[in-house]
């Protein structure tokens, strides 16, 4: 089985191709900007280096958030189009679950800064089980819920570990998959404020 893994939702850009649970191509770049202009050339390079074509992909794993609102849409749009056009099953992955693969601690708290003291955070165990659901929350409130934990905020994740966990998940209809923002966009918040006033 050959899998494509895409993550544009964080400050990293990850495009990986995994064949029979072996990484045969991986592009990982931290603090990337303008992922929308870079993602297609990187994907093309991956196919060329592995002598594969897009329709050789058996399943697409897409990180659909939380994270950068714009970044999430870049990767999600590509994954949805490929899934629909080539009839490839599509599996969504949480950015927070992906982050939790960076640690080997028993209790892992992956967090993404959401500004003003808030984070996108959750709590996972070493087997990637979500102990406390992902949410948009004050950092101090999240950390009150756990003990003996390790916080992870960035690093190179274990993509194979995530794929192994979700390999047999039921695919999502590409027309129905949505970004996992965990909060309203600023435009939606402003609209709600206007309605309330």
PDB file of C-alpha atoms in Angstrom:
ATOM      1  CA  UNK A   1       0.000   0.000   0.000  1.00  0.00           C
ATOM      2  CA  UNK A   2       1.229   3.480  -0.877  1.00  0.00           C
ATOM      3  CA  UNK A   3       0.145   6.473   1.185  1.00  0.00           C
ATOM      4  CA  UNK A   4       0.463  10.228   0.800  1.00  0.00           C
ATOM      5  CA  UNK A   5       0.699  12.326   3.964  1.00  0.00           C
ATOM      6  CA  UNK A   6       0.120  16.099   3.847  1.00  0.00           C
ATOM      7  CA  UNK A   7       0.451  18.657   6.636  1.00  0.00           C
ATOM      8  CA  UNK A   8       0.295  22.403   5.980  1.00  0.00           C
ATOM      9  CA  UNK A   9      -1.647  23.357   9.097  1.00  0.00           C
ATOM     10  CA  UNK A  10       1.314  24.298  11.316  1.00  0.00           C
ATOM     11  CA  UNK A  11       4.442  26.364  10.792  1.00  0.00           C
ATOM     12  CA  UNK A  12       5.951  23.262   9.185  1.00  0.00           C
ATOM     13  CA  UNK A  13       5.303  21.880   5.733  1.00  0.00           C
ATOM     14  CA  UNK A  14       5.299  18.093   5.496  1.00  0.00           C
ATOM     15  CA  UNK A  15       4.761  16.033   2.352  1.00  0.00           C
ATOM     16  CA  UNK A  16       5.533  12.331   2.735  1.00  0.00           C
ATOM     17  CA  UNK A  17       5.069   9.224   0.658  1.00  0.00           C
ATOM     18  CA  UNK A  18       4.979   5.944   2.571  1.00  0.00           C
ATOM     19  CA  UNK A  19       5.085   2.548   0.854  1.00  0.00           C
ATOM     20  CA  UNK A  20       4.506  -0.632   2.849  1.00  0.00           C
ATOM     21  CA  UNK A  21       5.091   1.369   6.041  1.00  0.00           C
ATOM     22  CA  UNK A  22       8.467   2.607   4.847  1.00  0.00           C
ATOM     23  CA  UNK A  23       9.101   6.298   4.241  1.00  0.00           C
ATOM     24  CA  UNK A  24      10.238   6.560   0.638  1.00  0.00           C
ATOM     25  CA  UNK A  25       9.977  10.353   0.401  1.00  0.00           C
ATOM     26  CA  UNK A  26       9.720  13.033   3.049  1.00  0.00           C
ATOM     27  CA  UNK A  27       9.855  16.791   2.708  1.00  0.00           C
ATOM     28  CA  UNK A  28       9.928  18.509   6.099  1.00  0.00           C
ATOM     29  CA  UNK A  29      10.641  22.209   6.480  1.00  0.00           C
ATOM     30  CA  UNK A  30      10.165  24.311   9.605  1.00  0.00           C
ATOM     31  CA  UNK A  31       8.920  27.906   9.729  1.00  0.00           C
ATOM     32  CA  UNK A  32       7.841  27.822   6.112  1.00  0.00           C
ATOM     33  CA  UNK A  33       5.984  30.720   4.526  1.00  0.00           C
ATOM     34  CA  UNK A  34       3.783  30.708   1.428  1.00  0.00           C
ATOM     35  CA  UNK A  35       3.173  26.964   1.519  1.00  0.00           C
ATOM     36  CA  UNK A  36       0.520  27.468  -1.183  1.00  0.00           C
ATOM     37  CA  UNK A  37       3.187  28.309  -3.781  1.00  0.00           C
ATOM     38  CA  UNK A  38       5.569  25.548  -2.676  1.00  0.00           C
ATOM     39  CA  UNK A  39       3.300  22.566  -2.126  1.00  0.00           C
ATOM     40  CA  UNK A  40       2.754  21.538  -5.761  1.00  0.00           C
ATOM     41  CA  UNK A  41       6.460  21.605  -6.787  1.00  0.00           C
ATOM     42  CA  UNK A  42       7.325  19.616  -3.641  1.00  0.00           C
ATOM     43  CA  UNK A  43       4.617  17.048  -4.347  1.00  0.00           C
ATOM     44  CA  UNK A  44       5.780  16.795  -7.960  1.00  0.00           C
ATOM     45  CA  UNK A  45       9.359  16.256  -6.770  1.00  0.00           C
ATOM     46  CA  UNK A  46       8.143  13.480  -4.447  1.00  0.00           C
ATOM     47  CA  UNK A  47       6.438  11.638  -7.292  1.00  0.00           C
ATOM     48  CA  UNK A  48       9.474  12.001  -9.556  1.00  0.00           C
ATOM     49  CA  UNK A  49      11.940  10.797  -6.910  1.00  0.00           C
ATOM     50  CA  UNK A  50       9.824   7.738  -6.111  1.00  0.00           C
ATOM     51  CA  UNK A  51       8.869   6.972  -9.733  1.00  0.00           C
ATOM     52  CA  UNK A  52       5.208   7.132  -8.774  1.00  0.00           C
ATOM     53  CA  UNK A  53       2.189   8.830 -10.295  1.00  0.00           C
ATOM     54  CA  UNK A  54      -0.681  10.408  -8.320  1.00  0.00           C
ATOM     55  CA  UNK A  55      -3.003   7.508  -9.168  1.00  0.00           C
ATOM     56  CA  UNK A  56      -0.507   5.080  -7.557  1.00  0.00           C
ATOM     57  CA  UNK A  57      -1.576   6.479  -4.164  1.00  0.00           C
ATOM     58  CA  UNK A  58      -3.893   4.135  -2.236  1.00  0.00           C
ATOM     59  CA  UNK A  59      -4.823   6.523   0.570  1.00  0.00           C
ATOM     60  CA  UNK A  60      -4.289  10.185   1.510  1.00  0.00           C
ATOM     61  CA  UNK A  61      -3.769  11.249   5.122  1.00  0.00           C
ATOM     62  CA  UNK A  62      -4.465  14.963   5.593  1.00  0.00           C
ATOM     63  CA  UNK A  63      -3.857  17.034   8.703  1.00  0.00           C
ATOM     64  CA  UNK A  64      -6.996  19.190   8.852  1.00  0.00           C
ATOM     65  CA  UNK A  65      -6.107  21.285  11.892  1.00  0.00           C
ATOM     66  CA  UNK A  66      -6.037  22.928  14.287  1.00  0.00           C
ATOM     67  CA  UNK A  67      -3.440  25.543  13.381  1.00  0.00           C
ATOM     68  CA  UNK A  68      -3.079  28.266  10.794  1.00  0.00           C
ATOM     69  CA  UNK A  69      -6.454  28.975   9.187  1.00  0.00           C
ATOM     70  CA  UNK A  70      -4.824  29.682   5.807  1.00  0.00           C
ATOM     71  CA  UNK A  71      -2.351  26.805   6.078  1.00  0.00           C
ATOM     72  CA  UNK A  72      -5.097  24.291   6.870  1.00  0.00           C
ATOM     73  CA  UNK A  73      -7.023  25.295   3.748  1.00  0.00           C
ATOM     74  CA  UNK A  74      -3.955  24.921   1.484  1.00  0.00           C
ATOM     75  CA  UNK A  75      -3.320  21.265   2.316  1.00  0.00           C
ATOM     76  CA  UNK A  76      -6.984  20.384   2.675  1.00  0.00           C
ATOM     77  CA  UNK A  77      -7.842  21.772  -0.755  1.00  0.00           C
ATOM     78  CA  UNK A  78      -5.072  19.758  -2.411  1.00  0.00           C
ATOM     79  CA  UNK A  79      -6.069  16.564  -0.566  1.00  0.00           C
ATOM     80  CA  UNK A  80      -9.768  17.001  -1.385  1.00  0.00           C
ATOM     81  CA  UNK A  81      -9.128  17.595  -5.085  1.00  0.00           C
ATOM     82  CA  UNK A  82      -6.804  14.581  -5.382  1.00  0.00           C
ATOM     83  CA  UNK A  83      -9.181  12.379  -3.399  1.00  0.00           C
ATOM     84  CA  UNK A  84     -12.196  13.363  -5.500  1.00  0.00           C
ATOM     85  CA  UNK A  85     -10.493  13.401  -8.924  1.00  0.00           C
ATOM     86  CA  UNK A  86      -8.617  10.115  -8.474  1.00  0.00           C
ATOM     87  CA  UNK A  87     -11.094   8.373  -6.165  1.00  0.00           C
ATOM     88  CA  UNK A  88      -8.486   7.972  -3.387  1.00  0.00           C
ATOM     89  CA  UNK A  89      -9.719   7.389   0.202  1.00  0.00           C
ATOM     90  CA  UNK A  90      -9.116  10.403   2.456  1.00  0.00           C
ATOM     91  CA  UNK A  91      -8.309  10.187   6.184  1.00  0.00           C
ATOM     92  CA  UNK A  92      -8.199  13.306   8.409  1.00  0.00           C
ATOM     93  CA  UNK A  93      -5.554  13.590  11.157  1.00  0.00           C
ATOM     94  CA  UNK A  94      -5.376  16.041  14.086  1.00  0.00           C
ATOM     95  CA  UNK A  95      -2.313  18.288  14.161  1.00  0.00           C
ATOM     96  CA  UNK A  96      -2.267  17.840  17.938  1.00  0.00           C
ATOM     97  CA  UNK A  97      -2.174  14.061  17.649  1.00  0.00           C
ATOM     98  CA  UNK A  98       0.655  14.372  15.122  1.00  0.00           C
ATOM     99  CA  UNK A  99       2.567  16.637  17.519  1.00  0.00           C
ATOM    100  CA  UNK A 100       2.153  14.132  20.332  1.00  0.00           C
ATOM    101  CA  UNK A 101       4.317  11.626  18.404  1.00  0.00           C
ATOM    102  CA  UNK A 102       7.351  13.800  19.149  1.00  0.00           C
ATOM    103  CA  UNK A 103       7.394  12.661  22.803  1.00  0.00           C
ATOM    104  CA  UNK A 104       7.736   9.214  24.384  1.00  0.00           C
ATOM    105  CA  UNK A 105       6.255  10.375  27.685  1.00  0.00           C
ATOM    106  CA  UNK A 106       3.224   8.517  29.070  1.00  0.00           C
ATOM    107  CA  UNK A 107       1.161  11.729  29.141  1.00  0.00           C
ATOM    108  CA  UNK A 108       1.724  14.206  26.323  1.00  0.00           C
ATOM    109  CA  UNK A 109       0.245  17.699  26.005  1.00  0.00           C
ATOM    110  CA  UNK A 110       0.635  18.983  22.447  1.00  0.00           C
ATOM    111  CA  UNK A 111      -0.115  22.688  22.179  1.00  0.00           C
ATOM    112  CA  UNK A 112      -0.220  25.312  19.449  1.00  0.00           C
ATOM    113  CA  UNK A 113      -0.163  28.972  20.406  1.00  0.00           C
ATOM    114  CA  UNK A 114      -3.534  30.598  19.681  1.00  0.00           C
ATOM    115  CA  UNK A 115      -2.573  34.023  21.155  1.00  0.00           C
ATOM    116  CA  UNK A 116      -3.772  35.977  24.184  1.00  0.00           C
ATOM    117  CA  UNK A 117      -2.932  33.106  26.540  1.00  0.00           C
ATOM    118  CA  UNK A 118      -5.031  30.630  24.583  1.00  0.00           C
ATOM    119  CA  UNK A 119      -3.786  27.458  22.927  1.00  0.00           C
ATOM    120  CA  UNK A 120      -5.103  24.695  20.758  1.00  0.00           C
ATOM    121  CA  UNK A 121      -4.343  21.755  22.989  1.00  0.00           C
ATOM    122  CA  UNK A 122      -5.222  18.238  23.960  1.00  0.00           C
ATOM    123  CA  UNK A 123      -3.873  15.378  26.048  1.00  0.00           C
ATOM    124  CA  UNK A 124      -2.627  12.104  24.575  1.00  0.00           C
ATOM    125  CA  UNK A 125      -1.023   8.947  25.855  1.00  0.00           C
ATOM    126  CA  UNK A 126       1.947   7.202  24.272  1.00  0.00           C
ATOM    127  CA  UNK A 127      -0.356   5.158  22.012  1.00  0.00           C
ATOM    128  CA  UNK A 128      -1.901   8.344  20.570  1.00  0.00           C
ATOM    129  CA  UNK A 129      -5.168   7.862  22.439  1.00  0.00           C
ATOM    130  CA  UNK A 130      -6.863  11.219  23.003  1.00  0.00           C
ATOM    131  CA  UNK A 131      -7.341  11.362  26.801  1.00  0.00           C
ATOM    132  CA  UNK A 132      -8.657  14.950  26.888  1.00  0.00           C
ATOM    133  CA  UNK A 133     -10.229  16.135  23.657  1.00  0.00           C
ATOM    134  CA  UNK A 134      -8.599  18.779  21.508  1.00  0.00           C
ATOM    135  CA  UNK A 135      -9.900  22.255  22.325  1.00  0.00           C
ATOM    136  CA  UNK A 136      -9.274  25.985  22.170  1.00  0.00           C
ATOM    137  CA  UNK A 137      -8.496  26.766  25.797  1.00  0.00           C
ATOM    138  CA  UNK A 138      -6.436  28.924  28.126  1.00  0.00           C
ATOM    139  CA  UNK A 139      -3.076  27.197  28.523  1.00  0.00           C
ATOM    140  CA  UNK A 140      -3.221  27.324  32.319  1.00  0.00           C
ATOM    141  CA  UNK A 141      -6.693  25.750  32.326  1.00  0.00           C
ATOM    142  CA  UNK A 142      -5.535  22.867  30.147  1.00  0.00           C
ATOM    143  CA  UNK A 143      -2.487  22.168  32.324  1.00  0.00           C
ATOM    144  CA  UNK A 144      -4.644  22.058  35.479  1.00  0.00           C
ATOM    145  CA  UNK A 145      -6.271  18.914  34.075  1.00  0.00           C
ATOM    146  CA  UNK A 146      -3.105  16.771  33.971  1.00  0.00           C
ATOM    147  CA  UNK A 147      -0.048  15.703  35.969  1.00  0.00           C
ATOM    148  CA  UNK A 148       3.292  14.134  35.012  1.00  0.00           C
ATOM    149  CA  UNK A 149       3.018  15.411  31.470  1.00  0.00           C
ATOM    150  CA  UNK A 150       5.377  16.646  28.793  1.00  0.00           C
ATOM    151  CA  UNK A 151       4.425  19.633  26.645  1.00  0.00           C
ATOM    152  CA  UNK A 152       5.307  19.484  22.951  1.00  0.00           C
ATOM    153  CA  UNK A 153       5.027  22.468  20.654  1.00  0.00           C
ATOM    154  CA  UNK A 154       7.103  21.645  17.580  1.00  0.00           C
ATOM    155  CA  UNK A 155       9.527  19.167  16.090  1.00  0.00           C
ATOM    156  CA  UNK A 156       9.732  16.396  13.533  1.00  0.00           C
ATOM    157  CA  UNK A 157       6.798  14.023  14.091  1.00  0.00           C
ATOM    158  CA  UNK A 158       6.616  10.253  13.675  1.00  0.00           C
ATOM    159  CA  UNK A 159       4.429  10.057  10.579  1.00  0.00           C
ATOM    160  CA  UNK A 160       4.579   6.249  10.372  1.00  0.00           C
ATOM    161  CA  UNK A 161       3.200   5.970  13.929  1.00  0.00           C
ATOM    162  CA  UNK A 162       0.184   8.105  13.033  1.00  0.00           C
ATOM    163  CA  UNK A 163      -0.442   6.258   9.772  1.00  0.00           C
ATOM    164  CA  UNK A 164      -0.279   2.884  11.533  1.00  0.00           C
ATOM    165  CA  UNK A 165      -2.899   4.038  14.022  1.00  0.00           C
ATOM    166  CA  UNK A 166      -5.283   5.357  11.360  1.00  0.00           C
ATOM    167  CA  UNK A 167      -4.539   3.013   8.454  1.00  0.00           C
ATOM    168  CA  UNK A 168      -7.886   1.228   8.784  1.00  0.00           C
ATOM    169  CA  UNK A 169     -10.042   4.263   9.633  1.00  0.00           C
ATOM    170  CA  UNK A 170     -13.137   4.769   7.504  1.00  0.00           C
ATOM    171  CA  UNK A 171     -12.407   7.354   4.809  1.00  0.00           C
ATOM    172  CA  UNK A 172     -14.201  10.697   4.741  1.00  0.00           C
ATOM    173  CA  UNK A 173     -16.118  11.976   1.730  1.00  0.00           C
ATOM    174  CA  UNK A 174     -13.863  14.682   0.216  1.00  0.00           C
ATOM    175  CA  UNK A 175     -16.908  16.945  -0.219  1.00  0.00           C
ATOM    176  CA  UNK A 176     -17.758  16.658   3.488  1.00  0.00           C
ATOM    177  CA  UNK A 177     -14.369  16.944   5.199  1.00  0.00           C
ATOM    178  CA  UNK A 178     -13.999  20.272   6.974  1.00  0.00           C
ATOM    179  CA  UNK A 179     -11.118  22.202   8.537  1.00  0.00           C
ATOM    180  CA  UNK A 180     -10.770  21.483  12.246  1.00  0.00           C
ATOM    181  CA  UNK A 181     -10.244  25.049  13.435  1.00  0.00           C
ATOM    182  CA  UNK A 182     -11.460  24.407  17.045  1.00  0.00           C
ATOM    183  CA  UNK A 183     -12.669  28.013  17.139  1.00  0.00           C
ATOM    184  CA  UNK A 184     -14.467  30.530  14.990  1.00  0.00           C
ATOM    185  CA  UNK A 185     -12.437  32.523  12.496  1.00  0.00           C
ATOM    186  CA  UNK A 186     -11.970  36.223  13.301  1.00  0.00           C
ATOM    187  CA  UNK A 187     -14.504  37.106  10.582  1.00  0.00           C
ATOM    188  CA  UNK A 188     -17.074  34.753  12.158  1.00  0.00           C
ATOM    189  CA  UNK A 189     -16.395  36.180  15.626  1.00  0.00           C
ATOM    190  CA  UNK A 190     -16.894  39.742  14.356  1.00  0.00           C
ATOM    191  CA  UNK A 191     -20.111  38.720  12.613  1.00  0.00           C
ATOM    192  CA  UNK A 192     -21.402  37.139  15.844  1.00  0.00           C
ATOM    193  CA  UNK A 193     -20.468  40.284  17.817  1.00  0.00           C
ATOM    194  CA  UNK A 194     -22.462  42.424  15.351  1.00  0.00           C
ATOM    195  CA  UNK A 195     -25.485  40.157  15.664  1.00  0.00           C
ATOM    196  CA  UNK A 196     -25.366  40.323  19.464  1.00  0.00           C
ATOM    197  CA  UNK A 197     -25.134  44.146  19.527  1.00  0.00           C
TER     198      UNK A 197
END
